[in-house]
Structure formats: C-alpha cells, structure tokens
Amino acid sequence: MGSFTPDWLLHPATLALFGLAIGSFLNVVIHRLPLMLERQWWTDVVHQLSDSDSYRRLFGIGAPASIAATAGALRSSIESLPRLGLARPASRCPACQHRIRPHENIPIISWLLLRGRCSSCKAAISLRYPLVELLCAAVFAAVGWRLGSQPVVLLWCAFAATLIALSAIDWDTTVLPDALTLPLLWGGLLAATLGWTIPVSGAVIGACAGYLSLWAVYWFFKFATGKEGMGYGDFKLLATLGAWLGWQALLPIILIASVLGAVVGIAMKISGALREGRYVPFGPFLAGAGLLVMLAGTSTALGWLGWG
C-alpha cells in the first residue's frame, strides 16, 4: 500500500485512541449482530412455512392450514418488532430504555464517570464494554508497534477488530457469523493478491489448508464418536487466518488455541461455570491464537514449537 498518511496518524498512541473508538462500535456489533441474524433466521422460517410447493414436494401432500396460520403469526410478530441495525436506533439502556447521550458514550471515560451504572435507572453496565474498548486499543497499539508507521497497519487493525468481534459473539452464542467471517476471508485473499500482506500462493494454500484441516478433524471425530466436536464456522475462521497469515501459521495457531481452550475449559469445569451438556466455543481461542501469531510473527511462533 502506498504511503499517504503522516507518521503521527499511525503512531501506536494514536492507533490506541482509534482503537478505543472502534472498540465502542464493536460493542454495538457484538450485541446487535446476533439479534439481527436471529430476526433473519425467523424470517427465513416464515418463508419456508409459506412455501406450499416445497411442502408438497417433500411430504407428497398439501400443507395443513395450521402451518399457514403459524407462518402468519410469526410474520406478524416479526413485523411488530422495532427496526434494528448497527447504526439505528440510538444506543439505549436495556433495562429502562434510557437513550445514551453523547457524553455518556465516551469510551472508558463514561463508564468510569458513571461508575458502571445507567445514569437513569442505575442498572449495572456490563464490564465487558470497557474491556472490549481497552482490548481493541491495546491490540491496535501493538499492531502499530509491530509494523511501524506504514498504511498497511490500518488493514491489520481491521483484521484484529473483526477477530475481537467474532470472538465475543462466538463466546455468547456459539455462532461465528458468516457476515463477518466471509468478508474477512475474501479480504485476506484480496489483500494478498494486491501485494499488501503475504504472497498470494501462501494465502490461497493457507485458506484451503485451514478449512480442510478442521473439516477433516470434524468428520473423523463424528465418525468415531457420533458427535459433532465443532461447527463449520470454526473451519471458515481458520481458513480466514490462513488467508491472512499463510499456511505456515496454521499449526502454531491450532496448537496454541487447543492449549488455551483446554486450560479455560478445565478451569470453568472445576469452578462450575461450565454447565452440564455445554461446551466452550473454539472460535475465541482460534482468534486469540491468530492475533498472537500475527503480533509475534510466524517464525517466532514456530520457534516456540522448536521448529524455528
């Protein structure tokens, strides 16, 4: 990427401030995107229930009236919901619907001044909000320190921010939204094609190897146990990391993610935080390992494994 920005705009301190603002937006994405996806899924259910031709092809008979009635009731319920997007409506307290005013929406500072409570109803404001902002600021600063004052640092900051959002969403919902994963995957391949990141051959092989490696593990585990050990979103996420970091980064990412996941899972099991029948999503650990390998460098990560 050509040089077009003054060095001070890409200084780690400036990037940290930028990261605070982006982290505030990520909190909106983390909260609203799963709700937006669920609305779309229920809308798809309505469309399927309303497809009498599909019902006839599958079951060989006409759809009963109860299905059409269910579709109509669902459609009415969905249409009665207020509009929801990433930009609209304005942020509100989930407890009392108090509209968040501009001075109450300053990253970190507002949470501290409000002492972590809504100014209207005094309901607690989750600690996650400032933590996501701080994490994004720290990662942006680390990317700036790692890469120096060059425009491509903004590309890697976007990569990191998307991984943070994916991690939080997967932790909450055990879903890695295609709406974030696939654009990041294609963005990594495009960036490599344009010569901004890694050689394009490494990106393509990394994407393919990342997907197929977890795909193979998934099917081996399923044939051996009859259970599903992970979701397809994990395949896509590792493919994305391969597209950005190259195939050489895949093994350290998988090993680091597996160790982190095992440690956290065991700790949660011992503490009782992991309920029976539930599992710890793998996506946050893949994303965290990807960020670690990005910041440390693939050669350094391979060195940790004794292969440097």
PDB file of N, CA, C and O in Angstrom, residues 214-259:
ATOM      1  N   LEU A 214      -9.511 -28.579   9.754  1.00  0.00           N
ATOM      2  CA  LEU A 214     -10.555 -28.725  10.763  1.00  0.00           C
ATOM      3  C   LEU A 214     -11.745 -29.517  10.228  1.00  0.00           C
ATOM      4  O   LEU A 214     -12.418 -30.214  10.984  1.00  0.00           O
ATOM      5  N   TRP A 215     -12.006 -29.411   8.944  1.00  0.00           N
ATOM      6  CA  TRP A 215     -13.065 -30.224   8.322  1.00  0.00           C
ATOM      7  C   TRP A 215     -12.748 -31.710   8.507  1.00  0.00           C
ATOM      8  O   TRP A 215     -13.620 -32.505   8.845  1.00  0.00           O
ATOM      9  N   ALA A 216     -11.483 -32.088   8.299  1.00  0.00           N
ATOM     10  CA  ALA A 216     -11.084 -33.487   8.453  1.00  0.00           C
ATOM     11  C   ALA A 216     -11.201 -33.922   9.912  1.00  0.00           C
ATOM     12  O   ALA A 216     -11.673 -35.035  10.194  1.00  0.00           O
ATOM     13  N   VAL A 217     -10.783 -33.059  10.834  1.00  0.00           N
ATOM     14  CA  VAL A 217     -10.896 -33.386  12.261  1.00  0.00           C
ATOM     15  C   VAL A 217     -12.362 -33.570  12.649  1.00  0.00           C
ATOM     16  O   VAL A 217     -12.728 -34.484  13.398  1.00  0.00           O
ATOM     17  N   TYR A 218     -13.208 -32.684  12.133  1.00  0.00           N
ATOM     18  CA  TYR A 218     -14.641 -32.748  12.431  1.00  0.00           C
ATOM     19  C   TYR A 218     -15.225 -34.099  12.024  1.00  0.00           C
ATOM     20  O   TYR A 218     -15.918 -34.759  12.816  1.00  0.00           O
ATOM     21  N   TRP A 219     -14.953 -34.510  10.797  1.00  0.00           N
ATOM     22  CA  TRP A 219     -15.543 -35.753  10.309  1.00  0.00           C
ATOM     23  C   TRP A 219     -14.919 -36.979  10.964  1.00  0.00           C
ATOM     24  O   TRP A 219     -15.614 -37.975  11.226  1.00  0.00           O
ATOM     25  N   PHE A 220     -13.642 -36.941  11.264  1.00  0.00           N
ATOM     26  CA  PHE A 220     -13.020 -38.055  11.977  1.00  0.00           C
ATOM     27  C   PHE A 220     -13.657 -38.209  13.355  1.00  0.00           C
ATOM     28  O   PHE A 220     -13.994 -39.329  13.774  1.00  0.00           O
ATOM     29  N   PHE A 221     -13.836 -37.089  14.062  1.00  0.00           N
ATOM     30  CA  PHE A 221     -14.440 -37.135  15.390  1.00  0.00           C
ATOM     31  C   PHE A 221     -15.888 -37.612  15.314  1.00  0.00           C
ATOM     32  O   PHE A 221     -16.343 -38.397  16.150  1.00  0.00           O
ATOM     33  N   LYS A 222     -16.605 -37.150  14.288  1.00  0.00           N
ATOM     34  CA  LYS A 222     -18.007 -37.541  14.159  1.00  0.00           C
ATOM     35  C   LYS A 222     -18.151 -39.033  13.849  1.00  0.00           C
ATOM     36  O   LYS A 222     -19.016 -39.715  14.418  1.00  0.00           O
ATOM     37  N   PHE A 223     -17.296 -39.550  12.964  1.00  0.00           N
ATOM     38  CA  PHE A 223     -17.353 -40.978  12.658  1.00  0.00           C
ATOM     39  C   PHE A 223     -16.956 -41.818  13.874  1.00  0.00           C
ATOM     40  O   PHE A 223     -17.494 -42.902  14.103  1.00  0.00           O
ATOM     41  N   ALA A 224     -16.009 -41.303  14.676  1.00  0.00           N
ATOM     42  CA  ALA A 224     -15.507 -42.068  15.815  1.00  0.00           C
ATOM     43  C   ALA A 224     -16.467 -42.053  17.001  1.00  0.00           C
ATOM     44  O   ALA A 224     -16.568 -43.037  17.733  1.00  0.00           O
ATOM     45  N   THR A 225     -17.159 -40.923  17.188  1.00  0.00           N
ATOM     46  CA  THR A 225     -17.994 -40.777  18.392  1.00  0.00           C
ATOM     47  C   THR A 225     -19.473 -40.590  18.107  1.00  0.00           C
ATOM     48  O   THR A 225     -20.296 -40.728  19.018  1.00  0.00           O
ATOM     49  N   GLY A 226     -19.817 -40.261  16.860  1.00  0.00           N
ATOM     50  CA  GLY A 226     -21.212 -39.965  16.534  1.00  0.00           C
ATOM     51  C   GLY A 226     -21.640 -38.579  16.963  1.00  0.00           C
ATOM     52  O   GLY A 226     -22.818 -38.231  16.860  1.00  0.00           O
ATOM     53  N   LYS A 227     -20.693 -37.769  17.446  1.00  0.00           N
ATOM     54  CA  LYS A 227     -20.998 -36.417  17.905  1.00  0.00           C
ATOM     55  C   LYS A 227     -20.259 -35.391  17.065  1.00  0.00           C
ATOM     56  O   LYS A 227     -19.260 -35.711  16.409  1.00  0.00           O
ATOM     57  N   GLU A 228     -20.756 -34.166  17.111  1.00  0.00           N
ATOM     58  CA  GLU A 228     -20.090 -33.063  16.409  1.00  0.00           C
ATOM     59  C   GLU A 228     -19.199 -32.324  17.398  1.00  0.00           C
ATOM     60  O   GLU A 228     -19.665 -31.814  18.412  1.00  0.00           O
ATOM     61  N   GLY A 229     -17.907 -32.257  17.091  1.00  0.00           N
ATOM     62  CA  GLY A 229     -16.973 -31.636  18.016  1.00  0.00           C
ATOM     63  C   GLY A 229     -16.803 -30.149  17.833  1.00  0.00           C
ATOM     64  O   GLY A 229     -16.316 -29.459  18.728  1.00  0.00           O
ATOM     65  N   MET A 230     -17.199 -29.617  16.686  1.00  0.00           N
ATOM     66  CA  MET A 230     -17.075 -28.186  16.410  1.00  0.00           C
ATOM     67  C   MET A 230     -18.028 -27.832  15.284  1.00  0.00           C
ATOM     68  O   MET A 230     -18.637 -28.702  14.662  1.00  0.00           O
ATOM     69  N   GLY A 231     -18.160 -26.534  15.015  1.00  0.00           N
ATOM     70  CA  GLY A 231     -19.061 -26.076  13.974  1.00  0.00           C
ATOM     71  C   GLY A 231     -18.315 -25.684  12.706  1.00  0.00           C
ATOM     72  O   GLY A 231     -17.094 -25.511  12.709  1.00  0.00           O
ATOM     73  N   TYR A 232     -19.062 -25.521  11.638  1.00  0.00           N
ATOM     74  CA  TYR A 232     -18.457 -25.131  10.360  1.00  0.00           C
ATOM     75  C   TYR A 232     -17.869 -23.726  10.419  1.00  0.00           C
ATOM     76  O   TYR A 232     -16.980 -23.388   9.640  1.00  0.00           O
ATOM     77  N   GLY A 233     -18.358 -22.908  11.338  1.00  0.00           N
ATOM     78  CA  GLY A 233     -17.786 -21.576  11.481  1.00  0.00           C
ATOM     79  C   GLY A 233     -16.323 -21.620  11.861  1.00  0.00           C
ATOM     80  O   GLY A 233     -15.537 -20.760  11.459  1.00  0.00           O
ATOM     81  N   ASP A 234     -15.919 -22.641  12.648  1.00  0.00           N
ATOM     82  CA  ASP A 234     -14.511 -22.787  13.017  1.00  0.00           C
ATOM     83  C   ASP A 234     -13.658 -23.082  11.785  1.00  0.00           C
ATOM     84  O   ASP A 234     -12.530 -22.596  11.674  1.00  0.00           O
ATOM     85  N   PHE A 235     -14.195 -23.896  10.847  1.00  0.00           N
ATOM     86  CA  PHE A 235     -13.446 -24.183   9.609  1.00  0.00           C
ATOM     87  C   PHE A 235     -13.180 -22.874   8.853  1.00  0.00           C
ATOM     88  O   PHE A 235     -12.068 -22.623   8.380  1.00  0.00           O
ATOM     89  N   LYS A 236     -14.233 -22.064   8.740  1.00  0.00           N
ATOM     90  CA  LYS A 236     -14.126 -20.814   7.980  1.00  0.00           C
ATOM     91  C   LYS A 236     -13.180 -19.836   8.666  1.00  0.00           C
ATOM     92  O   LYS A 236     -12.435 -19.108   7.997  1.00  0.00           O
ATOM     93  N   LEU A 237     -13.211 -19.824   9.994  1.00  0.00           N
ATOM     94  CA  LEU A 237     -12.329 -18.902  10.716  1.00  0.00           C
ATOM     95  C   LEU A 237     -10.862 -19.292  10.530  1.00  0.00           C
ATOM     96  O   LEU A 237     -10.008 -18.419  10.295  1.00  0.00           O
ATOM     97  N   LEU A 238     -10.561 -20.586  10.620  1.00  0.00           N
ATOM     98  CA  LEU A 238      -9.162 -20.992  10.418  1.00  0.00           C
ATOM     99  C   LEU A 238      -8.749 -20.766   8.963  1.00  0.00           C
ATOM    100  O   LEU A 238      -7.591 -20.410   8.697  1.00  0.00           O
ATOM    101  N   ALA A 239      -9.666 -20.944   8.025  1.00  0.00           N
ATOM    102  CA  ALA A 239      -9.365 -20.616   6.629  1.00  0.00           C
ATOM    103  C   ALA A 239      -9.036 -19.123   6.500  1.00  0.00           C
ATOM    104  O   ALA A 239      -8.115 -18.738   5.770  1.00  0.00           O
ATOM    105  N   THR A 240      -9.776 -18.299   7.214  1.00  0.00           N
ATOM    106  CA  THR A 240      -9.534 -16.851   7.194  1.00  0.00           C
ATOM    107  C   THR A 240      -8.153 -16.528   7.751  1.00  0.00           C
ATOM    108  O   THR A 240      -7.409 -15.716   7.182  1.00  0.00           O
ATOM    109  N   LEU A 241      -7.805 -17.152   8.870  1.00  0.00           N
ATOM    110  CA  LEU A 241      -6.479 -16.915   9.449  1.00  0.00           C
ATOM    111  C   LEU A 241      -5.384 -17.376   8.495  1.00  0.00           C
ATOM    112  O   LEU A 241      -4.331 -16.725   8.378  1.00  0.00           O
ATOM    113  N   GLY A 242      -5.625 -18.483   7.793  1.00  0.00           N
ATOM    114  CA  GLY A 242      -4.655 -18.944   6.813  1.00  0.00           C
ATOM    115  C   GLY A 242      -4.499 -17.985   5.655  1.00  0.00           C
ATOM    116  O   GLY A 242      -3.391 -17.797   5.131  1.00  0.00           O
ATOM    117  N   ALA A 243      -5.612 -17.348   5.248  1.00  0.00           N
ATOM    118  CA  ALA A 243      -5.557 -16.389   4.146  1.00  0.00           C
ATOM    119  C   ALA A 243      -4.755 -15.144   4.516  1.00  0.00           C
ATOM    120  O   ALA A 243      -4.114 -14.530   3.665  1.00  0.00           O
ATOM    121  N   TRP A 244      -4.792 -14.756   5.770  1.00  0.00           N
ATOM    122  CA  TRP A 244      -4.075 -13.560   6.217  1.00  0.00           C
ATOM    123  C   TRP A 244      -2.638 -13.856   6.632  1.00  0.00           C
ATOM    124  O   TRP A 244      -1.738 -13.034   6.410  1.00  0.00           O
ATOM    125  N   LEU A 245      -2.408 -15.015   7.264  1.00  0.00           N
ATOM    126  CA  LEU A 245      -1.105 -15.287   7.880  1.00  0.00           C
ATOM    127  C   LEU A 245      -0.302 -16.353   7.155  1.00  0.00           C
ATOM    128  O   LEU A 245       0.893 -16.506   7.432  1.00  0.00           O
ATOM    129  N   GLY A 246      -0.941 -17.093   6.236  1.00  0.00           N
ATOM    130  CA  GLY A 246      -0.224 -18.111   5.480  1.00  0.00           C
ATOM    131  C   GLY A 246      -0.331 -19.489   6.109  1.00  0.00           C
ATOM    132  O   GLY A 246      -0.658 -19.637   7.284  1.00  0.00           O
ATOM    133  N   TRP A 247      -0.069 -20.500   5.306  1.00  0.00           N
ATOM    134  CA  TRP A 247      -0.226 -21.876   5.780  1.00  0.00           C
ATOM    135  C   TRP A 247       0.756 -22.226   6.893  1.00  0.00           C
ATOM    136  O   TRP A 247       0.471 -23.066   7.744  1.00  0.00           O
ATOM    137  N   GLN A 248       1.928 -21.550   6.909  1.00  0.00           N
ATOM    138  CA  GLN A 248       2.915 -21.865   7.940  1.00  0.00           C
ATOM    139  C   GLN A 248       2.416 -21.518   9.338  1.00  0.00           C
ATOM    140  O   GLN A 248       2.888 -22.090  10.337  1.00  0.00           O
ATOM    141  N   ALA A 249       1.466 -20.582   9.425  1.00  0.00           N
ATOM    142  CA  ALA A 249       0.969 -20.145  10.732  1.00  0.00           C
ATOM    143  C   ALA A 249      -0.099 -21.077  11.296  1.00  0.00           C
ATOM    144  O   ALA A 249      -0.451 -20.963  12.476  1.00  0.00           O
ATOM    145  N   LEU A 250      -0.617 -21.982  10.480  1.00  0.00           N
ATOM    146  CA  LEU A 250      -1.770 -22.769  10.903  1.00  0.00           C
ATOM    147  C   LEU A 250      -1.464 -23.692  12.079  1.00  0.00           C
ATOM    148  O   LEU A 250      -2.258 -23.788  13.028  1.00  0.00           O
ATOM    149  N   LEU A 251      -0.344 -24.397  12.023  1.00  0.00           N
ATOM    150  CA  LEU A 251      -0.046 -25.344  13.097  1.00  0.00           C
ATOM    151  C   LEU A 251       0.141 -24.642  14.443  1.00  0.00           C
ATOM    152  O   LEU A 251      -0.449 -25.071  15.445  1.00  0.00           O
ATOM    153  N   PRO A 252       0.953 -23.569  14.522  1.00  0.00           N
ATOM    154  CA  PRO A 252       1.041 -22.883  15.816  1.00  0.00           C
ATOM    155  C   PRO A 252      -0.290 -22.329  16.284  1.00  0.00           C
ATOM    156  O   PRO A 252      -0.591 -22.341  17.479  1.00  0.00           O
ATOM    157  N   ILE A 253      -1.127 -21.852  15.357  1.00  0.00           N
ATOM    158  CA  ILE A 253      -2.440 -21.332  15.747  1.00  0.00           C
ATOM    159  C   ILE A 253      -3.287 -22.445  16.371  1.00  0.00           C
ATOM    160  O   ILE A 253      -3.884 -22.267  17.438  1.00  0.00           O
ATOM    161  N   ILE A 254      -3.332 -23.603  15.711  1.00  0.00           N
ATOM    162  CA  ILE A 254      -4.151 -24.709  16.214  1.00  0.00           C
ATOM    163  C   ILE A 254      -3.644 -25.197  17.569  1.00  0.00           C
ATOM    164  O   ILE A 254      -4.426 -25.429  18.501  1.00  0.00           O
ATOM    165  N   LEU A 255      -2.326 -25.314  17.705  1.00  0.00           N
ATOM    166  CA  LEU A 255      -1.772 -25.819  18.963  1.00  0.00           C
ATOM    167  C   LEU A 255      -1.986 -24.827  20.104  1.00  0.00           C
ATOM    168  O   LEU A 255      -2.387 -25.212  21.212  1.00  0.00           O
ATOM    169  N   ILE A 256      -1.746 -23.544  19.855  1.00  0.00           N
ATOM    170  CA  ILE A 256      -1.948 -22.528  20.894  1.00  0.00           C
ATOM    171  C   ILE A 256      -3.419 -22.455  21.275  1.00  0.00           C
ATOM    172  O   ILE A 256      -3.770 -22.407  22.460  1.00  0.00           O
ATOM    173  N   ALA A 257      -4.302 -22.463  20.276  1.00  0.00           N
ATOM    174  CA  ALA A 257      -5.738 -22.404  20.551  1.00  0.00           C
ATOM    175  C   ALA A 257      -6.194 -23.619  21.350  1.00  0.00           C
ATOM    176  O   ALA A 257      -7.016 -23.503  22.268  1.00  0.00           O
ATOM    177  N   SER A 258      -5.665 -24.799  21.016  1.00  0.00           N
ATOM    178  CA  SER A 258      -6.058 -26.017  21.719  1.00  0.00           C
ATOM    179  C   SER A 258      -5.627 -25.975  23.178  1.00  0.00           C
ATOM    180  O   SER A 258      -6.395 -26.356  24.083  1.00  0.00           O
ATOM    181  N   VAL A 259      -4.418 -25.499  23.434  1.00  0.00           N
ATOM    182  CA  VAL A 259      -3.927 -25.415  24.809  1.00  0.00           C
ATOM    183  C   VAL A 259      -4.749 -24.400  25.598  1.00  0.00           C
ATOM    184  O   VAL A 259      -5.194 -24.675  26.723  1.00  0.00           O
TER     185      VAL A 259
END
